[in-house]
Short mmCIF file of C-alpha atoms and ligand atoms in Angstrom, two decimals:
data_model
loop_
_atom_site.label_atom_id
_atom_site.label_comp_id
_atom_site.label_asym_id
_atom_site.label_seq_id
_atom_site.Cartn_x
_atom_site.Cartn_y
_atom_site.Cartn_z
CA UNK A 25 -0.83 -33.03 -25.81
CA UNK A 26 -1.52 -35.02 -22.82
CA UNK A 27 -1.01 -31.52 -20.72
CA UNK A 28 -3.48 -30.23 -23.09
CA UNK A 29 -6.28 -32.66 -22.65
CA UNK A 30 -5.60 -32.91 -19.02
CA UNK A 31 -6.44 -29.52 -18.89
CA UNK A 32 -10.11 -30.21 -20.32
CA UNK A 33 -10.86 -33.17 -18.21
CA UNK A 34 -13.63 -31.50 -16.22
CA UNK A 35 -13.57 -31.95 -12.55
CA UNK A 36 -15.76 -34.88 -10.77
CA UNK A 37 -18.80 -33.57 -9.34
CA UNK A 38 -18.50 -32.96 -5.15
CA UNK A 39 -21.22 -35.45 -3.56
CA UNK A 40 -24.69 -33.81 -2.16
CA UNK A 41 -24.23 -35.55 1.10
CA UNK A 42 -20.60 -34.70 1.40
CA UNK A 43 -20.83 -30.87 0.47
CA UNK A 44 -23.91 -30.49 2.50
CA UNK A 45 -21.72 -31.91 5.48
CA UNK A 46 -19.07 -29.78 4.72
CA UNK A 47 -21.57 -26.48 4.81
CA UNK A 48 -23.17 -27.48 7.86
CA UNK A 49 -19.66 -27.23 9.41
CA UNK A 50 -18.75 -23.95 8.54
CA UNK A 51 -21.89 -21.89 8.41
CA UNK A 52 -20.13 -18.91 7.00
CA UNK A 53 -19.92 -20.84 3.51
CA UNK A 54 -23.49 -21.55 4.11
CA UNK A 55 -24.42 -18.02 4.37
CA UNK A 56 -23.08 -17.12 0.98
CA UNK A 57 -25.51 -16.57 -1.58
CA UNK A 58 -26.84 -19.64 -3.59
CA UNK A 59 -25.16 -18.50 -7.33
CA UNK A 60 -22.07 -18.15 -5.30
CA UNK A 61 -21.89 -21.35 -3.42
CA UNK A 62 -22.72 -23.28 -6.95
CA UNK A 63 -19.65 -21.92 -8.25
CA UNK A 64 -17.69 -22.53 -4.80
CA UNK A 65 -18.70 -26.01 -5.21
CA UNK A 66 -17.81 -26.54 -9.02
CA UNK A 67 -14.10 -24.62 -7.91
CA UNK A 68 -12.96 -26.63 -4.85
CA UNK A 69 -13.60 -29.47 -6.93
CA UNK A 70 -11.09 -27.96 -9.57
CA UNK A 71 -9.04 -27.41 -6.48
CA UNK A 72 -9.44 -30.57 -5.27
CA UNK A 73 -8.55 -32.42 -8.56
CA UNK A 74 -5.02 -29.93 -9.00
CA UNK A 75 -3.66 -30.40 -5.26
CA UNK A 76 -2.61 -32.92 -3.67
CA UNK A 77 -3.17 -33.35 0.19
CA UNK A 78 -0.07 -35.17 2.76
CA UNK A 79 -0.65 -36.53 6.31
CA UNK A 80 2.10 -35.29 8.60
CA UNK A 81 2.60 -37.22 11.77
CA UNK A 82 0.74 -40.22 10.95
CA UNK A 83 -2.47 -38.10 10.37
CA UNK A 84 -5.13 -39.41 7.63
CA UNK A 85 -6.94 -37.18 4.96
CA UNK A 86 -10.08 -38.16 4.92
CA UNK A 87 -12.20 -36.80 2.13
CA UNK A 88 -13.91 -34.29 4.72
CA UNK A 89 -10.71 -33.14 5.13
CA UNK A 90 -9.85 -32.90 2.17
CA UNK A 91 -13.32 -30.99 1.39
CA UNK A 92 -13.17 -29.12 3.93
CA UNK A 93 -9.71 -27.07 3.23
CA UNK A 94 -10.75 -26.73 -0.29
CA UNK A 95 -14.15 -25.02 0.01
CA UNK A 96 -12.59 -22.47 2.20
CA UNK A 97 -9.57 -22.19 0.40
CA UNK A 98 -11.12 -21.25 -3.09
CA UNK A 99 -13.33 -18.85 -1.30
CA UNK A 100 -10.71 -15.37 -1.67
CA UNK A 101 -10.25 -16.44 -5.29
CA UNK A 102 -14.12 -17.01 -6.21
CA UNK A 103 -14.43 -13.78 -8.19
CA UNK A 104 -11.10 -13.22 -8.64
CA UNK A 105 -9.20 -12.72 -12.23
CA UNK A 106 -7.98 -16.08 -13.08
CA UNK A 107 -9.79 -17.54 -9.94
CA UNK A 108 -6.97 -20.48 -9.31
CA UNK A 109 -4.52 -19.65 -11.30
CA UNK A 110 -3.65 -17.76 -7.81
CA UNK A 111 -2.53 -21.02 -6.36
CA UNK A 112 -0.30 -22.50 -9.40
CA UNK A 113 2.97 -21.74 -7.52
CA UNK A 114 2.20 -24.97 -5.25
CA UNK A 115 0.79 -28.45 -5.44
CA UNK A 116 1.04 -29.86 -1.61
CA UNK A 117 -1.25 -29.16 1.39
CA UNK A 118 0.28 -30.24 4.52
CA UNK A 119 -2.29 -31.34 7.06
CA UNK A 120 -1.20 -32.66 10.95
CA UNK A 121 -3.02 -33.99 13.39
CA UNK A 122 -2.16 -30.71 15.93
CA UNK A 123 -0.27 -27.95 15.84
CA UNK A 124 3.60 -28.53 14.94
CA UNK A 125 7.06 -26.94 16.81
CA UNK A 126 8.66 -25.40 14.31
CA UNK A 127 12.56 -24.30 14.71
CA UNK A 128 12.84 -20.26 14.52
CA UNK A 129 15.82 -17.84 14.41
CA UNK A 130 15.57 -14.07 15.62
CA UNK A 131 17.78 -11.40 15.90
CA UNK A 132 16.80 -8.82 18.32
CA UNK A 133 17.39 -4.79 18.87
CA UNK A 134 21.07 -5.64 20.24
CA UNK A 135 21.91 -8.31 17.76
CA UNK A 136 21.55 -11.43 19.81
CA UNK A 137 20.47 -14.73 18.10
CA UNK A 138 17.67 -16.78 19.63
CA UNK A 139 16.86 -20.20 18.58
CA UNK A 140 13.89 -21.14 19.56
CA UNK A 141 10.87 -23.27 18.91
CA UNK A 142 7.51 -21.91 17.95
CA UNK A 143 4.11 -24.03 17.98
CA UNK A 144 2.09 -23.17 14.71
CA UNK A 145 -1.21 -23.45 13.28
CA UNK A 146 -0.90 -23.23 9.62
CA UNK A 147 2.41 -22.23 7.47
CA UNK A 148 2.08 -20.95 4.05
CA UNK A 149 5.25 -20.92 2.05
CA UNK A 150 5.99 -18.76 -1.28
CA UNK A 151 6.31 -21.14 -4.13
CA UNK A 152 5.88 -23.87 -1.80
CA UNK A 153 3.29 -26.41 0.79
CA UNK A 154 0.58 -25.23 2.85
CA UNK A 155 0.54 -26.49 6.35
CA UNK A 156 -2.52 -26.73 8.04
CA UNK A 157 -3.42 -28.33 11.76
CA UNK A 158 -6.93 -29.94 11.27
CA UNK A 159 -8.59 -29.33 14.82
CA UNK A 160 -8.07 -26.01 13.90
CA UNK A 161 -9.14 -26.40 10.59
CA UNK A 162 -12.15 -27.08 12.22
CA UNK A 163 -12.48 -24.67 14.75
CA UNK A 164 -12.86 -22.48 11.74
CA UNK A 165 -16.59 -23.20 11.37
CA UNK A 166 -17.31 -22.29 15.11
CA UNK A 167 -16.55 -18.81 15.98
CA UNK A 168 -17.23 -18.59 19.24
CA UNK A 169 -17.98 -15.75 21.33
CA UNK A 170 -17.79 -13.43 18.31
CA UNK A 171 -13.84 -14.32 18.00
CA UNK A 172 -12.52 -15.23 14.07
CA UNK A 173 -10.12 -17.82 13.68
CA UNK A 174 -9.90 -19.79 9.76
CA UNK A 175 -6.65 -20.74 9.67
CA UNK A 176 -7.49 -22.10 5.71
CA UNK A 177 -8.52 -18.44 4.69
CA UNK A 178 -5.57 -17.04 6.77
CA UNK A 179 -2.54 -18.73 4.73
CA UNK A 180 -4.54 -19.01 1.40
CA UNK A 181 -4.76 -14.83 2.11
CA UNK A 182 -0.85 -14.89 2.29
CA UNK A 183 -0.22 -17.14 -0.82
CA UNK A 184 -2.46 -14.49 -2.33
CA UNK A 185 -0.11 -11.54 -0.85
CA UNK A 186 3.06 -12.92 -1.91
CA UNK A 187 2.41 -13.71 -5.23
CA UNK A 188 4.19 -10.32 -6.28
CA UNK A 189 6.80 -12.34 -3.79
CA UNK A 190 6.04 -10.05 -0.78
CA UNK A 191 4.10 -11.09 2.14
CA UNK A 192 3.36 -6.88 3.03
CA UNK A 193 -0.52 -7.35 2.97
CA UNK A 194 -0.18 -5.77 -0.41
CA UNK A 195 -1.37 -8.62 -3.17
CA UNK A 196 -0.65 -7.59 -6.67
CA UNK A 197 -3.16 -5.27 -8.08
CA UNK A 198 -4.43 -4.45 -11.53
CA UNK A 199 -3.90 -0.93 -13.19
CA UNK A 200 -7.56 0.24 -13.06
CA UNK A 201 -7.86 -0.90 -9.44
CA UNK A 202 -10.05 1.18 -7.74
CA UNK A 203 -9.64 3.94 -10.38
CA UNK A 204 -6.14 4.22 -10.17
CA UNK A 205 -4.53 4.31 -13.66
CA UNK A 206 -0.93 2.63 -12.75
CA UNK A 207 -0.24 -0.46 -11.32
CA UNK A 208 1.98 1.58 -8.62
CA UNK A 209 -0.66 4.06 -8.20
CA UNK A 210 -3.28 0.94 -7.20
CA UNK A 211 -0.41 -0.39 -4.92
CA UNK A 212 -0.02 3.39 -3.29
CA UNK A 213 -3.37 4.09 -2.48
CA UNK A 214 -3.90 0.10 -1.19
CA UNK A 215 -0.67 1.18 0.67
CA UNK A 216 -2.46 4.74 2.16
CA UNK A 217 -5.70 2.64 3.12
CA UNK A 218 -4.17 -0.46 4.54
CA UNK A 219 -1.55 1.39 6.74
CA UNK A 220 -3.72 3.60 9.38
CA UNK A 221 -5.97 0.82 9.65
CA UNK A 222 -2.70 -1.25 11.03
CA UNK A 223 -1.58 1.71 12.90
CA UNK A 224 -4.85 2.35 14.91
CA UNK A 225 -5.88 -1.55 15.27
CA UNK A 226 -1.80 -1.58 16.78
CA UNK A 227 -2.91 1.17 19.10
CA UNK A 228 -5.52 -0.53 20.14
CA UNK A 229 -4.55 -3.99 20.66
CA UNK A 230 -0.89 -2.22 22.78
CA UNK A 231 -3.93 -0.12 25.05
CA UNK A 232 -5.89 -3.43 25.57
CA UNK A 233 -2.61 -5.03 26.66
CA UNK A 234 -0.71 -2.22 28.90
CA UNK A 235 -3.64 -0.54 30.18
CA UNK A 236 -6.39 -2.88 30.11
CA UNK A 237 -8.49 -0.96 27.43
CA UNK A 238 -10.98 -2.97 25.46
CA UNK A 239 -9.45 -5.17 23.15
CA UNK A 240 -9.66 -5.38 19.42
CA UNK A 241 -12.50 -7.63 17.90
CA UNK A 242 -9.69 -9.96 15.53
CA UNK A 243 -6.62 -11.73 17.04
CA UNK A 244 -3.95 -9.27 18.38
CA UNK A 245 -1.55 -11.14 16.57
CA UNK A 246 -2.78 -9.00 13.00
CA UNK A 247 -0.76 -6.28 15.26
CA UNK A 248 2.56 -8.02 14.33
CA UNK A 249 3.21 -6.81 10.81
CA UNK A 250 1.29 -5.49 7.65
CA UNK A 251 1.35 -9.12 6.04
CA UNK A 252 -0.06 -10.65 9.04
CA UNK A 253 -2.98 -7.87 9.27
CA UNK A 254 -4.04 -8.18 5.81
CA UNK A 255 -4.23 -12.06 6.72
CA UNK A 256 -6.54 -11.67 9.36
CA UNK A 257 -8.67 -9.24 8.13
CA UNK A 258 -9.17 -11.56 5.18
CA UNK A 259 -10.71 -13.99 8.11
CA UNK A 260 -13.50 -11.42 9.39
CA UNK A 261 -13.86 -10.17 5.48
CA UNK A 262 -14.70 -13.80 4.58
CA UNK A 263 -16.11 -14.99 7.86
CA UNK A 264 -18.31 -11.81 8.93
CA UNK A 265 -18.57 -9.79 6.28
CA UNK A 266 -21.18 -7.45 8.02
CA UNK A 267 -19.04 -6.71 10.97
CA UNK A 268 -16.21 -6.79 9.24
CA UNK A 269 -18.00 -3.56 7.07
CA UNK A 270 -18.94 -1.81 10.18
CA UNK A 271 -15.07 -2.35 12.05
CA UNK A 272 -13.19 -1.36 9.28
CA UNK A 273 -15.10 0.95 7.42
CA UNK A 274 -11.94 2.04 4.91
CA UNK A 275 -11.08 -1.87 4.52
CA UNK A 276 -14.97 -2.92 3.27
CA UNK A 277 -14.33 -1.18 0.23
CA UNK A 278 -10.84 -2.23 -0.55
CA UNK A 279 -11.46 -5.33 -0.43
CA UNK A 280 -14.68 -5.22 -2.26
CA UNK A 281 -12.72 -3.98 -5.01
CA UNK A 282 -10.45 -5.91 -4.99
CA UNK A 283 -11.97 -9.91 -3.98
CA UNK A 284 -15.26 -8.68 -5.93
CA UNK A 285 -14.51 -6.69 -8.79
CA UNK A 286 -17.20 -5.50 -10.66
CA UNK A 287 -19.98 -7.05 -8.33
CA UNK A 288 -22.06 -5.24 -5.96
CA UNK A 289 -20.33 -4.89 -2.19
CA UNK A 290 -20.44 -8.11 0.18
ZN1 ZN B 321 0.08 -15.48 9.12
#
């Protein structure tokens, strides 16, 4: 009962002042048409009202903070099926004051462990927090030079890929998706468009590094594994959209269909 009418309490309105603020910072929300930034508004209040946000090391959320991760997190799941229903596995979003060591364990081609420590960004775990470093939080609203970083859209894109508990850069699709009957047929031809994109952005970011060819226009780290280069396409698809269309002229459409069913192409 109380569940139930907890579920109808309607979500407090997002202050003028504070979501004009929060636009002004990252231009790329501002550039979104005005039907879709009314809803973006109405759902990262939603989102703000479900989640609940931790300081780590002393840090203080702040309600741009606080704004700020949720209008850029609800942006993948805007059109989407069930819009944040995506993001029921998890309550918490971690935010520190900087980037945070993190203990790691790899195994390499002759079966050596290293232990080592490894300075991170943003973390997104399945069924668990998000971790998020607020300067660069920030520096998500200021590409400079041409260069994506949004380390919000980044690990809400993997929370969105592992919901089928995979983090492969495939997210679950629909049977139907992009007129493919079978739910393993969508994931196969997802699978045959996704993959040479890797490969040749791979190719190109290993040239740019050996040889001094020119390098790739997102972060070379998308060259690490399929998960990681669905992630940071989702940046450019969400950030640029226009380059984004004329880089990857295979991905435009894939995700079209898939973050904008049944609307016209970003
Ligand atoms: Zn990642």
């Amino acid at each position: 009962m109380l569940r139930w009418l907890r579920g109808l309490r309607a979500a407090p309105q997002i202050p003028e002042a504070a979501w004009q603020a929060t636009l002004a910072a990252y231009p790329f929300l501002a550039a979104r048409p005005p039907e879709e930034l009314q809803r973006l508004r109405e759902l990262a209040a939603r989102f703000l009202q479900d989640k609940e946000f931790h300081g780590a090391l002393g840090f203080a959320i702040t309600d741009e903070v606080a704004l700020s991760i949720a209008a850029q997190a609800v942006l993948p799941v805007l059109h989407l099926p069930g819009d944040l229903a995506w993001y029921d596995d998890f309550v918490g979003i971690v935010v520190a004051p900087e980037e945070v060591s993190t203990p790691r364990v790899a195994i390499d081609e002759a079966g050596v462990v290293h232990e080592y420590d490894e300075a991170i960004i943003g973390e997104a775990r399945e069924r668990g927090p998000v971790m998020l470093s607020w300067p660069h939080v920030q520096e998500g609203g200021l590409p400079a030079d041409g260069a994506i970083l949004n380390v919000v859209i980044h690990e809400f894109a993997h929370k969105i890929d592992m919901r089928d508990g995979e983090v492969d850069g495939c997210p679950p699709l629909p049977a139907g998706f992009a007129g493919q009957a079978t739910r393993s047929q969508a994931r196969a031809h997802w699978r045959r468009t996704l993959e040479p994109a890797y490969d040749a952005f791979r190719e190109q970011a290993i040239v740019a590094e050996r040889f001094g060819g020119e390098p790739p226009w997102l972060d070379g780290y998308a060259a690490s594994s399929l998960g990681e280069f669905f992630a940071v396409a989702c940046e450019a698809y969400f950030v640029d959209p226009r380059r984004f269309a004329r880089e990857f002229g295979t991905l435009a459409p894939l995700f079209d269909a898939f973050f904008r069913p049944g609307l016209d192409p970003a």
